[in-house]
PDB file of C-alpha atoms in Angstrom:
ATOM      1  CA  UNK A 103      51.971  65.436  16.299  1.00 62.00           C
ATOM      2  CA  UNK A 104      51.787  61.744  15.436  1.00 68.00           C
ATOM      3  CA  UNK A 105      49.347  60.604  12.748  1.00 70.00           C
ATOM      4  CA  UNK A 106      47.322  57.461  13.395  1.00 72.00           C
ATOM      5  CA  UNK A 107      45.482  55.722  10.554  1.00 74.00           C
ATOM      6  CA  UNK A 108      42.090  54.555  11.863  1.00 71.00           C
ATOM      7  CA  UNK A 109      40.636  53.699   8.464  1.00 73.00           C
ATOM      8  CA  UNK A 110      39.767  50.070   9.214  1.00 74.00           C
ATOM      9  CA  UNK A 111      39.063  50.420  12.925  1.00 71.00           C
ATOM     10  CA  UNK A 112      35.628  49.741  14.436  1.00 70.00           C
ATOM     11  CA  UNK A 113      34.455  50.027  18.039  1.00 70.00           C
ATOM     12  CA  UNK A 114      37.429  52.178  18.871  1.00 70.00           C
ATOM     13  CA  UNK A 115      37.731  53.996  22.174  1.00 71.00           C
ATOM     14  CA  UNK A 116      40.155  56.898  22.217  1.00 69.00           C
ATOM     15  CA  UNK A 117      41.194  58.402  25.534  1.00 72.00           C
ATOM     16  CA  UNK A 118      42.674  61.796  24.834  1.00 70.00           C
ATOM     17  CA  UNK A 119      44.276  63.556  27.750  1.00 74.00           C
ATOM     18  CA  UNK A 120      44.635  66.811  25.868  1.00 73.00           C
ATOM     19  CA  UNK A 121      43.416  68.095  22.540  1.00 75.00           C
ATOM     20  CA  UNK A 122      42.318  65.933  19.642  1.00 74.00           C
ATOM     21  CA  UNK A 123      42.730  67.504  16.205  1.00 76.00           C
ATOM     22  CA  UNK A 124      40.874  65.908  13.299  1.00 76.00           C
ATOM     23  CA  UNK A 125      41.849  66.620   9.716  1.00 77.00           C
ATOM     24  CA  UNK A 126      38.794  65.272   7.926  1.00 76.00           C
ATOM     25  CA  UNK A 127      35.480  64.013   9.193  1.00 74.00           C
ATOM     26  CA  UNK A 128      34.340  61.865  12.062  1.00 73.00           C
ATOM     27  CA  UNK A 129      31.289  59.724  11.391  1.00 72.00           C
ATOM     28  CA  UNK A 130      29.714  58.558  14.620  1.00 71.00           C
ATOM     29  CA  UNK A 131      26.802  56.159  14.417  1.00 68.00           C
ATOM     30  CA  UNK A 132      23.646  56.971  16.355  1.00 59.00           C
ATOM     31  CA  UNK A 133      24.138  56.665  20.128  1.00 60.00           C
ATOM     32  CA  UNK A 134      27.864  56.157  19.517  1.00 72.00           C
ATOM     33  CA  UNK A 135      28.917  59.524  20.917  1.00 77.00           C
ATOM     34  CA  UNK A 136      28.795  59.669  24.679  1.00 77.00           C
ATOM     35  CA  UNK A 137      29.491  62.511  27.052  1.00 78.00           C
ATOM     36  CA  UNK A 138      29.975  61.397  30.621  1.00 77.00           C
ATOM     37  CA  UNK A 139      28.504  57.945  29.785  1.00 77.00           C
ATOM     38  CA  UNK A 140      25.309  59.563  28.446  1.00 82.00           C
ATOM     39  CA  UNK A 141      24.554  58.889  24.796  1.00 81.00           C
ATOM     40  CA  UNK A 142      24.192  62.003  22.635  1.00 81.00           C
ATOM     41  CA  UNK A 143      21.098  61.243  20.570  1.00 81.00           C
ATOM     42  CA  UNK A 144      20.631  64.544  18.766  1.00 82.00           C
ATOM     43  CA  UNK A 145      21.562  65.301  15.191  1.00 82.00           C
ATOM     44  CA  UNK A 146      24.033  67.962  14.143  1.00 82.00           C
ATOM     45  CA  UNK A 147      21.159  69.955  12.616  1.00 89.00           C
ATOM     46  CA  UNK A 148      19.299  69.935  15.945  1.00 88.00           C
ATOM     47  CA  UNK A 149      22.395  71.066  17.811  1.00 86.00           C
ATOM     48  CA  UNK A 150      22.986  73.858  15.300  1.00 88.00           C
ATOM     49  CA  UNK A 151      19.471  75.207  15.947  1.00 86.00           C
ATOM     50  CA  UNK A 152      20.450  75.758  19.573  1.00 84.00           C
ATOM     51  CA  UNK A 153      23.836  77.260  18.769  1.00 87.00           C
ATOM     52  CA  UNK A 154      23.867  80.839  19.994  1.00 85.00           C
ATOM     53  CA  UNK A 155      20.539  80.556  21.835  1.00 87.00           C
ATOM     54  CA  UNK A 156      20.477  82.575  25.043  1.00 90.00           C
ATOM     55  CA  UNK A 157      17.384  81.096  26.667  1.00 89.00           C
ATOM     56  CA  UNK A 158      17.315  79.023  29.822  1.00 90.00           C
ATOM     57  CA  UNK A 159      15.924  75.506  30.139  1.00 89.00           C
ATOM     58  CA  UNK A 160      12.875  76.969  31.907  1.00 92.00           C
ATOM     59  CA  UNK A 161      12.266  79.433  29.068  1.00 90.00           C
ATOM     60  CA  UNK A 162      12.643  76.694  26.477  1.00 87.00           C
ATOM     61  CA  UNK A 163      10.146  74.525  28.356  1.00 90.00           C
ATOM     62  CA  UNK A 164       7.532  77.308  28.112  1.00 89.00           C
ATOM     63  CA  UNK A 165       7.132  76.498  24.431  1.00 87.00           C
ATOM     64  CA  UNK A 166       6.896  72.732  24.900  1.00 86.00           C
ATOM     65  CA  UNK A 167       3.953  71.435  22.867  1.00 86.00           C
ATOM     66  CA  UNK A 168       3.588  74.625  20.804  1.00 86.00           C
ATOM     67  CA  UNK A 169       2.943  73.621  17.208  1.00 87.00           C
ATOM     68  CA  UNK A 170       2.510  77.009  15.538  1.00 87.00           C
ATOM     69  CA  UNK A 171       3.530  80.645  15.900  1.00 87.00           C
ATOM     70  CA  UNK A 172       2.873  81.898  19.432  1.00 85.00           C
ATOM     71  CA  UNK A 173       2.234  85.460  18.201  1.00 83.00           C
ATOM     72  CA  UNK A 174      -0.420  84.184  15.769  1.00 80.00           C
ATOM     73  CA  UNK A 175      -2.145  82.396  18.640  1.00 76.00           C
ATOM     74  CA  UNK A 176      -2.053  85.556  20.770  1.00 76.00           C
ATOM     75  CA  UNK A 177      -3.428  87.645  17.911  1.00 70.00           C
ATOM     76  CA  UNK A 178      -6.394  85.287  17.634  1.00 68.00           C
ATOM     77  CA  UNK A 179      -7.339  85.762  21.280  1.00 71.00           C
ATOM     78  CA  UNK A 180      -8.315  89.427  20.868  1.00 66.00           C
ATOM     79  CA  UNK A 181      -8.273  90.489  17.256  1.00 62.00           C
ATOM     80  CA  UNK A 182     -11.325  92.745  17.130  1.00 64.00           C
ATOM     81  CA  UNK A 183     -13.530  90.044  15.635  1.00 68.00           C
ATOM     82  CA  UNK A 184     -13.421  87.537  18.473  1.00 68.00           C
ATOM     83  CA  UNK A 185     -16.767  86.689  20.066  1.00 71.00           C
ATOM     84  CA  UNK A 186     -16.440  86.463  23.825  1.00 70.00           C
ATOM     85  CA  UNK A 187     -18.720  84.213  25.823  1.00 71.00           C
ATOM     86  CA  UNK A 188     -19.138  84.114  29.569  1.00 69.00           C
ATOM     87  CA  UNK A 189     -17.841  86.792  31.898  1.00 69.00           C
ATOM     88  CA  UNK A 190     -15.065  89.197  31.066  1.00 69.00           C
ATOM     89  CA  UNK A 191     -13.534  90.738  34.168  1.00 70.00           C
ATOM     90  CA  UNK A 192     -11.545  93.941  33.960  1.00 70.00           C
ATOM     91  CA  UNK A 193      -9.842  94.755  37.222  1.00 65.00           C
ATOM     92  CA  UNK A 194     -11.986  92.285  39.162  1.00 64.00           C
ATOM     93  CA  UNK A 195      -9.437  92.133  41.975  1.00 70.00           C
ATOM     94  CA  UNK A 196      -7.232  94.826  43.399  1.00 67.00           C
ATOM     95  CA  UNK A 197      -7.316  98.259  41.830  1.00 68.00           C
ATOM     96  CA  UNK A 198     -10.281  98.833  39.469  1.00 65.00           C
ATOM     97  CA  UNK A 199      -9.351  99.254  35.815  1.00 70.00           C
ATOM     98  CA  UNK A 200     -10.788 101.483  33.108  1.00 73.00           C
ATOM     99  CA  UNK A 201     -12.314 100.240  29.887  1.00 73.00           C
ATOM    100  CA  UNK A 202     -11.849 102.476  26.870  1.00 75.00           C
ATOM    101  CA  UNK A 203     -13.738 101.734  23.684  1.00 76.00           C
ATOM    102  CA  UNK A 204     -12.891 103.418  20.399  1.00 77.00           C
ATOM    103  CA  UNK A 205     -15.804 102.912  18.076  1.00 77.00           C
ATOM    104  CA  UNK A 206     -19.247 101.575  18.842  1.00 78.00           C
ATOM    105  CA  UNK A 207     -20.128  99.767  22.045  1.00 76.00           C
ATOM    106  CA  UNK A 208     -23.250  97.672  22.152  1.00 77.00           C
ATOM    107  CA  UNK A 209     -24.379  96.114  25.404  1.00 77.00           C
ATOM    108  CA  UNK A 210     -27.241  93.670  24.992  1.00 76.00           C
ATOM    109  CA  UNK A 211     -28.975  91.561  27.577  1.00 74.00           C
ATOM    110  CA  UNK A 212     -31.767  91.595  30.117  1.00 74.00           C
ATOM    111  CA  UNK A 213     -29.335  91.383  33.028  1.00 73.00           C
ATOM    112  CA  UNK A 214     -27.195  94.392  32.137  1.00 71.00           C
ATOM    113  CA  UNK A 215     -26.451  96.545  35.168  1.00 71.00           C
ATOM    114  CA  UNK A 216     -23.999  99.273  36.046  1.00 70.00           C
ATOM    115  CA  UNK A 217     -22.746 100.084  39.525  1.00 68.00           C
ATOM    116  CA  UNK A 218     -21.161 103.496  39.091  1.00 69.00           C
ATOM    117  CA  UNK A 219     -21.197 106.800  40.891  1.00 69.00           C
ATOM    118  CA  UNK A 220     -20.574 108.834  37.743  1.00 68.00           C
ATOM    119  CA  UNK A 221     -21.105 108.330  34.026  1.00 66.00           C
ATOM    120  CA  UNK A 222     -19.187 110.615  31.689  1.00 68.00           C
ATOM    121  CA  UNK A 223     -20.059 110.695  28.005  1.00 67.00           C
ATOM    122  CA  UNK A 224     -18.378 112.797  25.359  1.00 68.00           C
ATOM    123  CA  UNK A 225     -20.950 111.799  22.760  1.00 65.00           C
ATOM    124  CA  UNK A 226     -23.265 114.723  21.889  1.00 64.00           C
ATOM    125  CA  UNK A 227     -26.234 112.338  21.608  1.00 68.00           C
ATOM    126  CA  UNK A 228     -26.692 109.591  24.164  1.00 63.00           C
ATOM    127  CA  UNK A 229     -29.861 107.654  24.729  1.00 63.00           C
ATOM    128  CA  UNK A 230     -30.612 106.188  28.110  1.00 62.00           C
ATOM    129  CA  UNK A 231     -33.401 103.631  28.206  1.00 56.00           C
ATOM    130  CA  UNK A 232     -34.594 103.200  31.758  1.00 54.00           C
ATOM    131  CA  UNK A 233     -36.482 100.214  33.139  1.00 53.00           C
ATOM    132  CA  UNK A 234     -39.688 102.230  32.742  1.00 52.00           C
ATOM    133  CA  UNK A 235     -38.943 102.234  28.976  1.00 51.00           C
ATOM    134  CA  UNK A 236     -38.744 106.026  28.929  1.00 51.00           C
ATOM    135  CA  UNK A 237     -36.070 107.327  26.580  1.00 52.00           C
ATOM    136  CA  UNK A 238     -34.141 110.479  27.240  1.00 54.00           C
ATOM    137  CA  UNK A 239     -31.554 112.362  25.254  1.00 56.00           C
ATOM    138  CA  UNK A 240     -28.746 113.880  27.278  1.00 53.00           C
TER     139      UNK A 240
END
């Protein structure tokens, strides 16, 4: 293979019809490397981050604008201490869903209503306060 000394060359275009082997380093100034007449503007470090990635462009675009850990953000949505405001729908369309609560459940408000055909409680003591303000123990 012939050896060409390019030490003092600038603005050099090399058209290689086969394989180009480099014994050393190639220093390409920003926007100097082009693939199909499109300038490659990324750094080697940025390219190395993508090396081995198996995600699609669509999947990568899902995280566009994310500035912190996605899991941390999800954990903050419902972490057991989050105060919800407004309406919370569980199974509001389609098949109704069940709500299971482990621990205490407190429902407060003057507009609290239940539309059920059956209430099942496994608590040995349950107080029902009716509109007539009469308390009963089941």
